[in-house]
Amino acid sequence: MNITVVGTGYVGLVTGACFAEMGNTVTCVDTDQAKVARLNQGEVPIYEPGLDAIVQNNHKAGRLSFTSSLSEAMADSSVYFIAVGTPPGEDGSADLQYVLDVARQIGQHLDNYGVIVNKSTVPVGTADKVREVVAQQLDERNLDIAFDVVSNPEFLKEGAAIDDFMRPDRIVVGVESPRAREVMAELYQGFSRNHDKLMFMGVRDAELTKYAANAMLATKISFMNEVANLAERMGVDIEQVRKGIGSDSRIGYSFIYPGCGYGGSCFPKDVKALMHMGDEFGYQTDILCSVEERNQAQKHRLYEKLSERFADGLSGRTIGVWGLAFKPGTDDMREASSVTLINRLIDAGATVRAYDPVAMDEARLQFPDTVFAAGKLVLCEHQYDALADADAMVLVTEWKPFRQPDFNAIKKLLKQPVIIDGRNQYDPYSLKAQGFDYTGIGRDRLG
Ligand code: UDX
């Protein structure tokens, strides 16, 4: 099939590259001409394992191209994915200006029947708005062309996006016409080899499914963080509790890892957007509100633990931080717990030495130059350099090279053998036996 994907951000690029990999001809459109030029050179602007190769191979094979002209891309295709950003507005609602702008342009160039697919995460009712905007453009052009608007939300995890796209748990398609349903079934035919992954439902059902999935996962995490904070006060090991409850198949082991808060581009934004939808529809989403509040507070836990440990203040102290990305496998630092921690440490007069396997360039953009110039934040070449003469080590992101470190080396480097583990990666009993002063999340008075 011939497909147009508008927006070459994370979702658009993965979607376009993966459809091309399945043998389709895909044109990706972006208004950023410099980005289009880079992509046409095979340069992928984001860090996502496996994406470079898929983009380059399919580009070479002529199945994937990039342009800044939507009309040029649309000339050959009849399926148009909208995958542009829906950033949160000041009140937390999703800003639809980019989505509706693309819809307007599609309406200006549509010449034959087309299926317009919302891939961006958009509030319930957006497909109706897209339909209105396209219809209005066709009216202005005095054209009577049939088209459909479909909702096909993505469930990609950063760091595993290719695999998630190629081997999805499910493909949710909100569609209201048999004609569009047929197009979508053909498009996704190759992804349902073992069993049928396609789930057809109403357009609004699909729109809410995306938010409900992310909000449910965020709820599991905030719930566990709350129980972990309680466990600390009770002298209980949350890791035992986690295993104990995860073994119940109704609960399951995934997304019940307590930690220093969830981050990234999706959970924080989508929970807030769903709360905002609640306001719009006259319903107070108390659970979502608590999930969000717990998460905000949880991002401060590492700082609080350090303040408790260094009761005489953090001013003048040096703290070594392992991990800056919001999770392993990505350089994304949006809403990362590391940012909250580092800002609070700097405000308290501490110096931070930090290391991340891939997010160092991103970190340079996240903090003002003055912080680097004043030596308040030092980005180190190696994970162990970050611990040199530090008063404590804090693990923020559980990258693999941090999971089984050389504790002898750590002990020699640190001024004091203090480890604050924001992701419960280490064994408190073994660390205590090695002479460390160790604190995890929900496992405080152990060992
Ligand atoms: C998420 C959804 O998983 C994905 O389906 C959706 O399309 C986009 O949002 P992503 O943001 O890439 O994906 O990250 P994810 O792996 O879900 O992790 C989100 C955050 O939750 C991370 O900060 C992670 O550290 C945290 N987390 C995750 C926990 O604190 N505990 C857990 O048990 C799981």
Short mmCIF file of C-alpha atoms and ligand atoms in Angstrom, two decimals:
data_model
loop_
_atom_site.label_atom_id
_atom_site.label_comp_id
_atom_site.label_asym_id
_atom_site.label_seq_id
_atom_site.Cartn_x
_atom_site.Cartn_y
_atom_site.Cartn_z
CA MET A 1 0.00 0.00 0.00
CA ASN A 2 1.01 3.63 -0.38
CA ILE A 3 0.98 5.45 2.92
CA THR A 4 1.59 9.02 4.04
CA VAL A 5 2.73 9.66 7.59
CA VAL A 6 2.62 13.26 8.77
CA GLY A 7 5.07 14.05 11.58
CA THR A 8 8.50 12.46 11.89
CA GLY A 9 8.69 12.55 15.67
CA TYR A 10 8.98 9.40 17.68
CA VAL A 11 5.63 7.88 16.75
CA GLY A 12 5.58 8.99 13.10
CA LEU A 13 9.07 7.81 12.34
CA VAL A 14 8.61 4.40 13.94
CA THR A 15 5.23 3.98 12.23
CA GLY A 16 6.55 4.99 8.80
CA ALA A 17 9.71 2.90 9.06
CA CYS A 18 7.86 -0.20 10.24
CA PHE A 19 5.16 0.00 7.53
CA ALA A 20 7.95 0.36 4.95
CA GLU A 21 9.73 -2.64 6.47
CA MET A 22 6.52 -4.64 5.84
CA GLY A 23 6.76 -3.86 2.13
CA ASN A 24 4.60 -0.74 1.87
CA THR A 25 5.68 2.47 0.18
CA VAL A 26 5.74 5.20 2.79
CA THR A 27 6.27 8.93 2.50
CA CYS A 28 6.91 10.74 5.76
CA VAL A 29 6.16 14.43 5.89
CA ASP A 30 7.57 17.03 8.23
CA THR A 31 7.57 20.82 8.09
CA ASP A 32 11.12 20.91 9.44
CA GLN A 33 13.13 20.95 6.21
CA ALA A 34 16.48 20.44 7.92
CA LYS A 35 15.12 17.31 9.59
CA VAL A 36 13.76 16.04 6.27
CA ALA A 37 17.17 16.59 4.66
CA ARG A 38 18.91 14.71 7.46
CA LEU A 39 16.45 11.82 7.24
CA ASN A 40 16.96 11.62 3.48
CA GLN A 41 20.68 11.20 4.26
CA GLY A 42 19.78 8.28 6.51
CA GLU A 43 20.39 10.25 9.72
CA VAL A 44 17.87 9.39 12.43
CA PRO A 45 17.43 12.28 14.87
CA ILE A 46 16.23 10.19 17.84
CA TYR A 47 17.80 7.38 19.82
CA GLU A 48 15.76 4.21 19.43
CA PRO A 49 17.42 0.79 19.20
CA GLY A 50 17.06 -0.72 15.71
CA LEU A 51 15.41 2.32 14.13
CA ASP A 52 18.52 3.56 12.25
CA ALA A 53 18.88 0.30 10.34
CA ILE A 54 15.21 0.08 9.38
CA VAL A 55 15.13 3.69 8.21
CA GLN A 56 18.36 3.36 6.21
CA ASN A 57 17.53 -0.01 4.61
CA ASN A 58 14.05 1.00 3.55
CA HIS A 59 15.21 4.37 2.34
CA LYS A 60 17.82 2.64 0.19
CA ALA A 61 15.23 0.16 -1.09
CA GLY A 62 13.03 3.09 -2.17
CA ARG A 63 10.16 2.21 0.14
CA LEU A 64 10.67 5.07 2.59
CA SER A 65 11.11 8.71 1.67
CA PHE A 66 10.89 12.05 3.42
CA THR A 67 9.50 15.33 2.19
CA SER A 68 8.24 18.62 3.53
CA SER A 69 5.48 18.75 0.94
CA LEU A 70 2.24 17.14 2.09
CA SER A 71 0.57 17.56 -1.31
CA GLU A 72 3.46 15.74 -2.99
CA ALA A 73 3.20 12.87 -0.47
CA MET A 74 -0.58 12.68 -0.78
CA ALA A 75 -0.53 12.46 -4.58
CA ASP A 76 0.22 8.74 -4.51
CA SER A 77 -1.46 7.50 -1.37
CA SER A 78 -4.88 7.00 0.12
CA VAL A 79 -4.03 6.40 3.78
CA TYR A 80 -2.83 9.39 5.78
CA PHE A 81 -1.51 8.95 9.29
CA ILE A 82 -1.51 12.01 11.53
CA ALA A 83 1.38 11.55 13.95
CA VAL A 84 2.19 15.08 15.02
CA GLY A 85 2.62 16.21 18.61
CA THR A 86 -0.19 16.90 21.08
CA PRO A 87 1.77 18.77 23.75
CA PRO A 88 0.05 19.58 27.03
CA GLY A 89 -1.44 23.06 27.22
CA GLU A 90 -1.05 25.11 30.40
CA ASP A 91 -4.14 23.51 31.94
CA GLY A 92 -2.95 19.97 31.11
CA SER A 93 -5.31 19.51 28.16
CA ALA A 94 -3.84 18.16 24.91
CA ASP A 95 -3.10 20.94 22.45
CA LEU A 96 -4.71 19.92 19.15
CA GLN A 97 -3.49 22.78 16.96
CA TYR A 98 -0.96 20.64 15.07
CA VAL A 99 -3.39 17.76 14.50
CA LEU A 100 -6.11 20.08 13.21
CA ASP A 101 -3.65 21.97 11.08
CA VAL A 102 -2.66 18.73 9.33
CA ALA A 103 -6.35 17.85 8.94
CA ARG A 104 -6.89 21.23 7.26
CA GLN A 105 -4.03 20.61 4.85
CA ILE A 106 -5.28 17.11 4.06
CA GLY A 107 -8.67 18.65 3.25
CA GLN A 108 -6.95 21.11 0.94
CA HIS A 109 -5.25 18.36 -1.09
CA LEU A 110 -7.60 15.38 -0.94
CA ASP A 111 -8.58 14.33 -4.47
CA ASN A 112 -9.88 10.79 -4.03
CA TYR A 113 -11.32 8.65 -1.27
CA GLY A 114 -8.88 8.61 1.64
CA VAL A 115 -8.59 7.20 5.13
CA ILE A 116 -7.26 9.69 7.68
CA VAL A 117 -5.81 7.92 10.69
CA ASN A 118 -5.20 9.60 14.04
CA LYS A 119 -2.05 7.99 15.40
CA SER A 120 -1.25 10.79 17.84
CA THR A 121 -2.71 10.41 21.31
CA VAL A 122 -5.75 12.63 21.13
CA PRO A 123 -8.70 13.33 23.45
CA VAL A 124 -12.05 11.67 22.92
CA GLY A 125 -13.93 13.56 20.23
CA THR A 126 -10.85 14.56 18.20
CA ALA A 127 -11.76 12.35 15.23
CA ASP A 128 -15.05 14.28 15.00
CA LYS A 129 -13.10 17.55 14.95
CA VAL A 130 -10.72 16.23 12.26
CA ARG A 131 -13.74 15.13 10.19
CA GLU A 132 -15.32 18.58 10.50
CA VAL A 133 -12.13 20.38 9.48
CA VAL A 134 -11.56 18.16 6.43
CA ALA A 135 -15.23 18.42 5.39
CA GLN A 136 -15.07 22.21 5.67
CA GLN A 137 -12.05 22.34 3.34
CA LEU A 138 -13.75 20.07 0.81
CA ASP A 139 -16.83 22.30 0.99
CA GLU A 140 -14.73 25.35 0.27
CA ARG A 141 -13.27 23.53 -2.73
CA ASN A 142 -16.79 22.54 -3.83
CA LEU A 143 -15.77 18.90 -3.85
CA ASP A 144 -17.84 15.94 -2.80
CA ILE A 145 -15.18 13.39 -1.96
CA ALA A 146 -15.76 10.54 0.47
CA PHE A 147 -13.28 10.09 3.31
CA ASP A 148 -13.11 8.39 6.69
CA VAL A 149 -11.42 9.28 9.95
CA VAL A 150 -10.03 6.40 11.98
CA SER A 151 -8.46 6.27 15.44
CA ASN A 152 -5.46 3.94 15.67
CA PRO A 153 -3.56 4.75 18.87
CA GLU A 154 0.00 3.55 19.39
CA PHE A 155 1.19 1.62 22.42
CA LEU A 156 4.93 1.91 21.78
CA LYS A 157 7.41 1.91 24.62
CA GLU A 158 10.52 3.99 24.06
CA GLY A 159 13.52 1.70 23.79
CA ALA A 160 11.37 -1.17 22.50
CA ALA A 161 9.29 0.67 19.91
CA ILE A 162 10.25 -1.42 16.88
CA ASP A 163 9.43 -4.65 18.61
CA ASP A 164 6.20 -3.22 20.01
CA PHE A 165 5.15 -2.11 16.53
CA MET A 166 6.16 -5.32 14.76
CA ARG A 167 4.85 -7.69 17.44
CA PRO A 168 1.99 -5.83 19.10
CA ASP A 169 -0.19 -7.23 21.88
CA ARG A 170 -3.12 -5.72 20.05
CA ILE A 171 -3.87 -3.25 17.29
CA VAL A 172 -6.72 -1.00 18.31
CA VAL A 173 -8.65 0.49 15.42
CA GLY A 174 -11.60 2.77 15.96
CA VAL A 175 -13.52 2.85 12.73
CA GLU A 176 -17.09 3.55 11.72
CA SER A 177 -17.32 2.66 8.03
CA PRO A 178 -16.94 -0.77 6.40
CA ARG A 179 -14.81 0.77 3.67
CA ALA A 180 -12.22 2.17 6.10
CA ARG A 181 -12.32 -1.04 8.11
CA GLU A 182 -11.32 -2.96 5.00
CA VAL A 183 -8.41 -0.60 4.34
CA MET A 184 -7.16 -0.91 7.93
CA ALA A 185 -7.53 -4.70 7.90
CA GLU A 186 -5.42 -4.89 4.75
CA LEU A 187 -2.82 -2.52 6.16
CA TYR A 188 -2.31 -4.55 9.32
CA GLN A 189 -2.77 -7.99 7.77
CA GLY A 190 0.92 -8.86 8.08
CA PHE A 191 1.03 -8.09 11.80
CA SER A 192 -1.50 -10.72 12.84
CA ARG A 193 0.32 -13.87 11.81
CA ASN A 194 -0.14 -16.01 14.91
CA HIS A 195 -3.55 -14.80 15.90
CA ASP A 196 -5.77 -11.89 15.05
CA LYS A 197 -4.35 -8.83 16.75
CA LEU A 198 -6.80 -6.39 15.23
CA MET A 199 -9.49 -5.04 17.50
CA PHE A 200 -12.13 -3.00 15.76
CA MET A 201 -14.24 -0.70 17.87
CA GLY A 202 -15.93 2.68 17.74
CA VAL A 203 -13.72 5.71 17.11
CA ARG A 204 -14.35 7.21 20.56
CA ASP A 205 -13.82 3.81 22.18
CA ALA A 206 -10.35 3.66 20.61
CA GLU A 207 -9.55 7.21 21.66
CA LEU A 208 -10.35 6.47 25.29
CA THR A 209 -8.60 3.07 25.17
CA LYS A 210 -5.24 4.75 24.71
CA TYR A 211 -5.67 7.05 27.71
CA ALA A 212 -7.15 4.31 29.87
CA ALA A 213 -4.18 2.00 29.12
CA ASN A 214 -1.59 4.60 30.10
CA ALA A 215 -3.58 5.78 33.11
CA MET A 216 -3.98 2.20 34.35
CA LEU A 217 -0.23 1.56 34.07
CA ALA A 218 0.54 4.87 35.81
CA THR A 219 -1.96 3.93 38.52
CA LYS A 220 -0.21 0.61 39.15
CA ILE A 221 3.10 2.44 39.60
CA SER A 222 1.75 5.17 41.88
CA PHE A 223 -0.11 2.57 43.92
CA MET A 224 3.10 0.60 44.44
CA ASN A 225 5.02 3.75 45.30
CA GLU A 226 2.44 4.54 47.94
CA VAL A 227 2.63 1.07 49.45
CA ALA A 228 6.46 1.28 49.30
CA ASN A 229 6.46 4.51 51.28
CA LEU A 230 4.22 2.85 53.83
CA ALA A 231 6.46 -0.24 53.92
CA GLU A 232 9.43 1.97 54.83
CA ARG A 233 7.66 3.19 57.91
CA MET A 234 6.69 -0.34 58.87
CA GLY A 235 10.13 -1.92 58.41
CA VAL A 236 8.71 -4.08 55.62
CA ASP A 237 10.62 -5.03 52.46
CA ILE A 238 8.50 -3.89 49.50
CA GLU A 239 10.39 -6.24 47.18
CA GLN A 240 8.98 -9.22 49.06
CA VAL A 241 5.52 -7.67 48.90
CA ARG A 242 5.94 -7.01 45.16
CA LYS A 243 6.74 -10.67 44.49
CA GLY A 244 3.98 -11.75 46.83
CA ILE A 245 1.29 -9.82 45.01
CA GLY A 246 2.70 -10.15 41.47
CA SER A 247 2.32 -13.92 41.68
CA ASP A 248 -1.44 -13.41 41.68
CA SER A 249 -2.26 -13.64 37.98
CA ARG A 250 -5.01 -11.07 38.43
CA ILE A 251 -2.35 -8.56 39.49
CA GLY A 252 0.68 -9.73 37.51
CA TYR A 253 4.35 -8.79 37.83
CA SER A 254 4.51 -5.98 35.31
CA PHE A 255 4.38 -2.30 36.19
CA ILE A 256 4.43 -2.86 39.93
CA TYR A 257 8.05 -1.84 40.42
CA PRO A 258 8.24 0.91 42.99
CA GLY A 259 10.77 3.63 42.24
CA CYS A 260 11.46 7.33 42.14
CA GLY A 261 8.43 8.14 39.98
CA TYR A 262 7.43 7.61 36.39
CA GLY A 263 8.51 10.04 33.68
CA GLY A 264 8.63 10.23 29.91
CA SER A 265 6.44 11.83 27.35
CA CYS A 266 3.35 9.69 27.83
CA PHE A 267 2.30 8.86 31.37
CA PRO A 268 2.53 12.34 32.90
CA LYS A 269 0.94 14.00 29.87
CA ASP A 270 -1.81 11.44 29.34
CA VAL A 271 -2.86 11.23 32.98
CA LYS A 272 -3.20 15.02 33.05
CA ALA A 273 -5.07 15.07 29.75
CA LEU A 274 -7.52 12.43 31.00
CA MET A 275 -8.08 14.42 34.20
CA HIS A 276 -8.81 17.42 32.02
CA MET A 277 -11.28 15.39 29.94
CA GLY A 278 -12.96 14.49 33.23
CA ASP A 279 -13.41 18.22 33.96
CA GLU A 280 -14.81 18.80 30.48
CA PHE A 281 -17.30 15.99 30.82
CA GLY A 282 -18.30 17.06 34.34
CA TYR A 283 -16.70 14.17 36.22
CA GLN A 284 -14.07 14.48 38.90
CA THR A 285 -11.34 11.88 38.33
CA ASP A 286 -10.20 11.48 41.95
CA ILE A 287 -8.07 8.39 41.32
CA LEU A 288 -6.17 10.02 38.46
CA CYS A 289 -5.63 13.10 40.56
CA SER A 290 -4.03 11.00 43.31
CA VAL A 291 -1.93 9.06 40.79
CA GLU A 292 -0.50 12.32 39.50
CA GLU A 293 0.04 13.80 42.97
CA ARG A 294 1.75 10.65 44.25
CA ASN A 295 4.05 10.72 41.24
CA GLN A 296 4.99 14.37 41.71
CA ALA A 297 5.82 13.68 45.34
CA GLN A 298 7.67 10.46 44.51
CA LYS A 299 10.12 12.33 42.31
CA HIS A 300 11.29 14.14 45.47
CA ARG A 301 11.87 10.95 47.48
CA LEU A 302 15.54 10.59 46.52
CA TYR A 303 16.28 14.14 47.62
CA GLU A 304 14.34 13.59 50.84
CA LYS A 305 16.31 10.41 51.54
CA LEU A 306 19.57 12.28 51.04
CA SER A 307 18.41 15.09 53.34
CA GLU A 308 17.49 12.56 56.01
CA ARG A 309 20.88 10.88 55.68
CA PHE A 310 22.81 14.16 55.77
CA ALA A 311 20.82 15.86 58.49
CA ASP A 312 23.40 18.66 58.81
CA GLY A 313 22.62 19.77 55.25
CA LEU A 314 23.63 19.03 51.69
CA SER A 315 25.42 22.31 51.07
CA GLY A 316 29.02 21.68 50.05
CA ARG A 317 28.43 17.97 49.53
CA THR A 318 29.01 16.08 46.30
CA ILE A 319 26.46 13.56 45.08
CA GLY A 320 27.18 11.02 42.33
CA VAL A 321 24.15 10.29 40.14
CA TRP A 322 23.86 7.21 37.94
CA GLY A 323 21.23 7.55 35.23
CA LEU A 324 19.61 10.66 33.74
CA ALA A 325 17.14 9.28 31.18
CA PHE A 326 13.57 8.72 32.40
CA LYS A 327 14.12 4.99 31.92
CA PRO A 328 16.79 2.73 30.41
CA GLY A 329 16.99 2.35 26.63
CA THR A 330 16.36 5.98 25.74
CA ASP A 331 18.03 9.38 25.88
CA ASP A 332 14.68 11.00 26.69
CA MET A 333 14.77 13.11 29.85
CA ARG A 334 11.25 14.50 29.67
CA GLU A 335 9.74 14.50 33.18
CA ALA A 336 12.71 12.42 34.37
CA SER A 337 13.17 12.00 38.13
CA SER A 338 16.86 12.85 37.67
CA VAL A 339 15.91 16.43 36.78
CA THR A 340 13.91 16.92 39.99
CA LEU A 341 16.72 15.43 42.07
CA ILE A 342 19.52 17.41 40.43
CA ASN A 343 17.66 20.71 40.61
CA ARG A 344 16.93 20.22 44.29
CA LEU A 345 20.52 19.25 45.06
CA ILE A 346 21.86 22.30 43.26
CA ASP A 347 19.35 24.53 45.06
CA ALA A 348 20.56 23.05 48.34
CA GLY A 349 24.15 23.99 47.50
CA ALA A 350 25.41 20.52 46.58
CA THR A 351 27.56 19.59 43.59
CA VAL A 352 26.29 16.83 41.31
CA ARG A 353 28.50 14.50 39.30
CA ALA A 354 26.35 12.56 36.85
CA TYR A 355 26.66 9.87 34.23
CA ASP A 356 24.23 8.27 31.77
CA PRO A 357 25.15 5.83 28.98
CA VAL A 358 23.20 7.74 26.29
CA ALA A 359 21.52 10.86 27.68
CA MET A 360 24.61 13.06 28.16
CA ASP A 361 23.89 15.31 25.16
CA GLU A 362 20.28 15.60 26.25
CA ALA A 363 21.42 16.51 29.77
CA ARG A 364 23.44 19.43 28.39
CA LEU A 365 20.19 20.82 26.97
CA GLN A 366 18.13 20.17 30.09
CA PHE A 367 20.08 22.38 32.45
CA PRO A 368 21.16 26.02 32.04
CA ASP A 369 24.77 26.73 31.01
CA THR A 370 25.32 28.62 34.26
CA VAL A 371 24.94 25.39 36.22
CA PHE A 372 27.75 23.77 34.21
CA ALA A 373 29.88 26.91 34.22
CA ALA A 374 29.66 27.12 38.02
CA GLY A 375 30.69 23.47 38.29
CA LYS A 376 27.44 22.66 40.08
CA LEU A 377 26.66 19.87 37.63
CA VAL A 378 29.52 17.88 36.16
CA LEU A 379 28.76 15.35 33.43
CA CYS A 380 31.31 12.56 33.73
CA GLU A 381 32.88 10.38 31.04
CA HIS A 382 32.50 7.16 32.94
CA GLN A 383 30.07 5.81 35.52
CA TYR A 384 32.79 5.48 38.14
CA ASP A 385 34.09 9.02 37.53
CA ALA A 386 30.73 10.26 38.76
CA LEU A 387 31.46 8.80 42.19
CA ALA A 388 34.92 10.28 42.74
CA ASP A 389 34.99 11.92 46.18
CA ALA A 390 31.21 11.91 46.38
CA ASP A 391 29.40 11.76 49.70
CA ALA A 392 26.79 9.42 48.28
CA MET A 393 25.80 7.57 45.15
CA VAL A 394 22.21 7.73 43.86
CA LEU A 395 20.90 5.28 41.28
CA VAL A 396 18.13 6.96 39.29
CA THR A 397 17.87 4.93 36.05
CA GLU A 398 18.42 1.17 36.05
CA TRP A 399 20.64 0.88 32.95
CA LYS A 400 22.22 -2.58 32.64
CA PRO A 401 25.84 -1.46 33.36
CA PHE A 402 24.61 -0.14 36.72
CA ARG A 403 22.99 -3.38 37.79
CA GLN A 404 26.06 -5.40 38.81
CA PRO A 405 28.70 -2.77 39.47
CA ASP A 406 32.06 -3.23 41.16
CA PHE A 407 31.10 -2.41 44.74
CA ASN A 408 34.75 -2.50 45.87
CA ALA A 409 35.53 0.25 43.37
CA ILE A 410 32.44 2.19 44.48
CA LYS A 411 33.49 1.99 48.09
CA LYS A 412 37.00 3.22 47.34
CA LEU A 413 35.68 6.14 45.30
CA LEU A 414 33.00 7.38 47.70
CA LYS A 415 33.96 9.52 50.67
CA GLN A 416 31.22 7.79 52.61
CA PRO A 417 29.74 4.42 51.60
CA VAL A 418 26.20 5.75 51.12
CA ILE A 419 24.02 4.31 48.34
CA ILE A 420 20.47 5.51 47.63
CA ASP A 421 18.89 3.13 45.17
CA GLY A 422 15.90 4.70 43.39
CA ARG A 423 15.09 1.52 41.47
CA ASN A 424 15.70 -1.24 44.04
CA GLN A 425 18.43 -2.84 41.99
CA TYR A 426 20.75 -3.91 44.81
CA ASP A 427 20.48 -6.39 47.64
CA PRO A 428 20.28 -4.50 50.94
CA TYR A 429 21.57 -7.45 52.96
CA SER A 430 24.64 -8.01 50.80
CA LEU A 431 25.43 -4.29 50.65
CA LYS A 432 25.12 -3.93 54.39
CA ALA A 433 27.48 -6.91 54.80
CA GLN A 434 29.95 -5.06 52.55
CA GLY A 435 29.76 -2.03 54.81
CA PHE A 436 27.44 0.18 52.78
CA ASP A 437 24.79 2.45 54.20
CA TYR A 438 22.04 1.43 51.75
CA THR A 439 18.51 2.72 51.22
CA GLY A 440 16.12 1.61 48.52
CA ILE A 441 12.51 2.58 47.88
CA GLY A 442 10.23 0.79 50.33
CA ARG A 443 13.17 -1.06 51.89
CA ASP A 444 14.65 1.28 54.44
CA ARG A 445 15.45 -0.39 57.70
CA LEU A 446 16.70 -3.68 56.31
CA GLY A 447 19.91 -5.66 56.43
C1 UDX B 1 4.49 4.21 27.95
C2 UDX B 1 3.58 2.99 27.69
O1 UDX B 1 4.19 1.82 28.28
C3 UDX B 1 3.34 2.81 26.22
O2 UDX B 1 2.44 1.73 26.00
C4 UDX B 1 2.75 4.10 25.65
O3 UDX B 1 2.52 4.00 24.28
C5 UDX B 1 3.67 5.28 25.94
O4 UDX B 1 3.91 5.35 27.34
P1 UDX B 1 7.11 4.74 27.81
O5 UDX B 1 6.76 6.14 28.22
O6 UDX B 1 8.07 4.55 26.71
O7 UDX B 1 5.79 3.94 27.39
O8 UDX B 1 7.74 4.05 29.10
P2 UDX B 1 7.40 2.83 30.09
O9 UDX B 1 8.36 1.74 29.83
O10 UDX B 1 5.98 2.49 30.10
O11 UDX B 1 7.83 3.50 31.49
C6 UDX B 1 7.26 4.72 31.94
C7 UDX B 1 7.83 5.14 33.27
O12 UDX B 1 7.32 4.33 34.31
C8 UDX B 1 9.35 5.10 33.40
O13 UDX B 1 9.79 6.27 34.05
C9 UDX B 1 9.59 3.87 34.27
O14 UDX B 1 10.78 3.95 34.99
C10 UDX B 1 8.37 3.88 35.16
N1 UDX B 1 8.00 2.57 35.71
C11 UDX B 1 7.60 1.58 34.87
C12 UDX B 1 8.02 2.37 37.08
O15 UDX B 1 8.37 3.26 37.86
N2 UDX B 1 7.62 1.15 37.55
C13 UDX B 1 7.21 0.13 36.76
O16 UDX B 1 6.85 -0.94 37.31
C14 UDX B 1 7.21 0.36 35.36
#
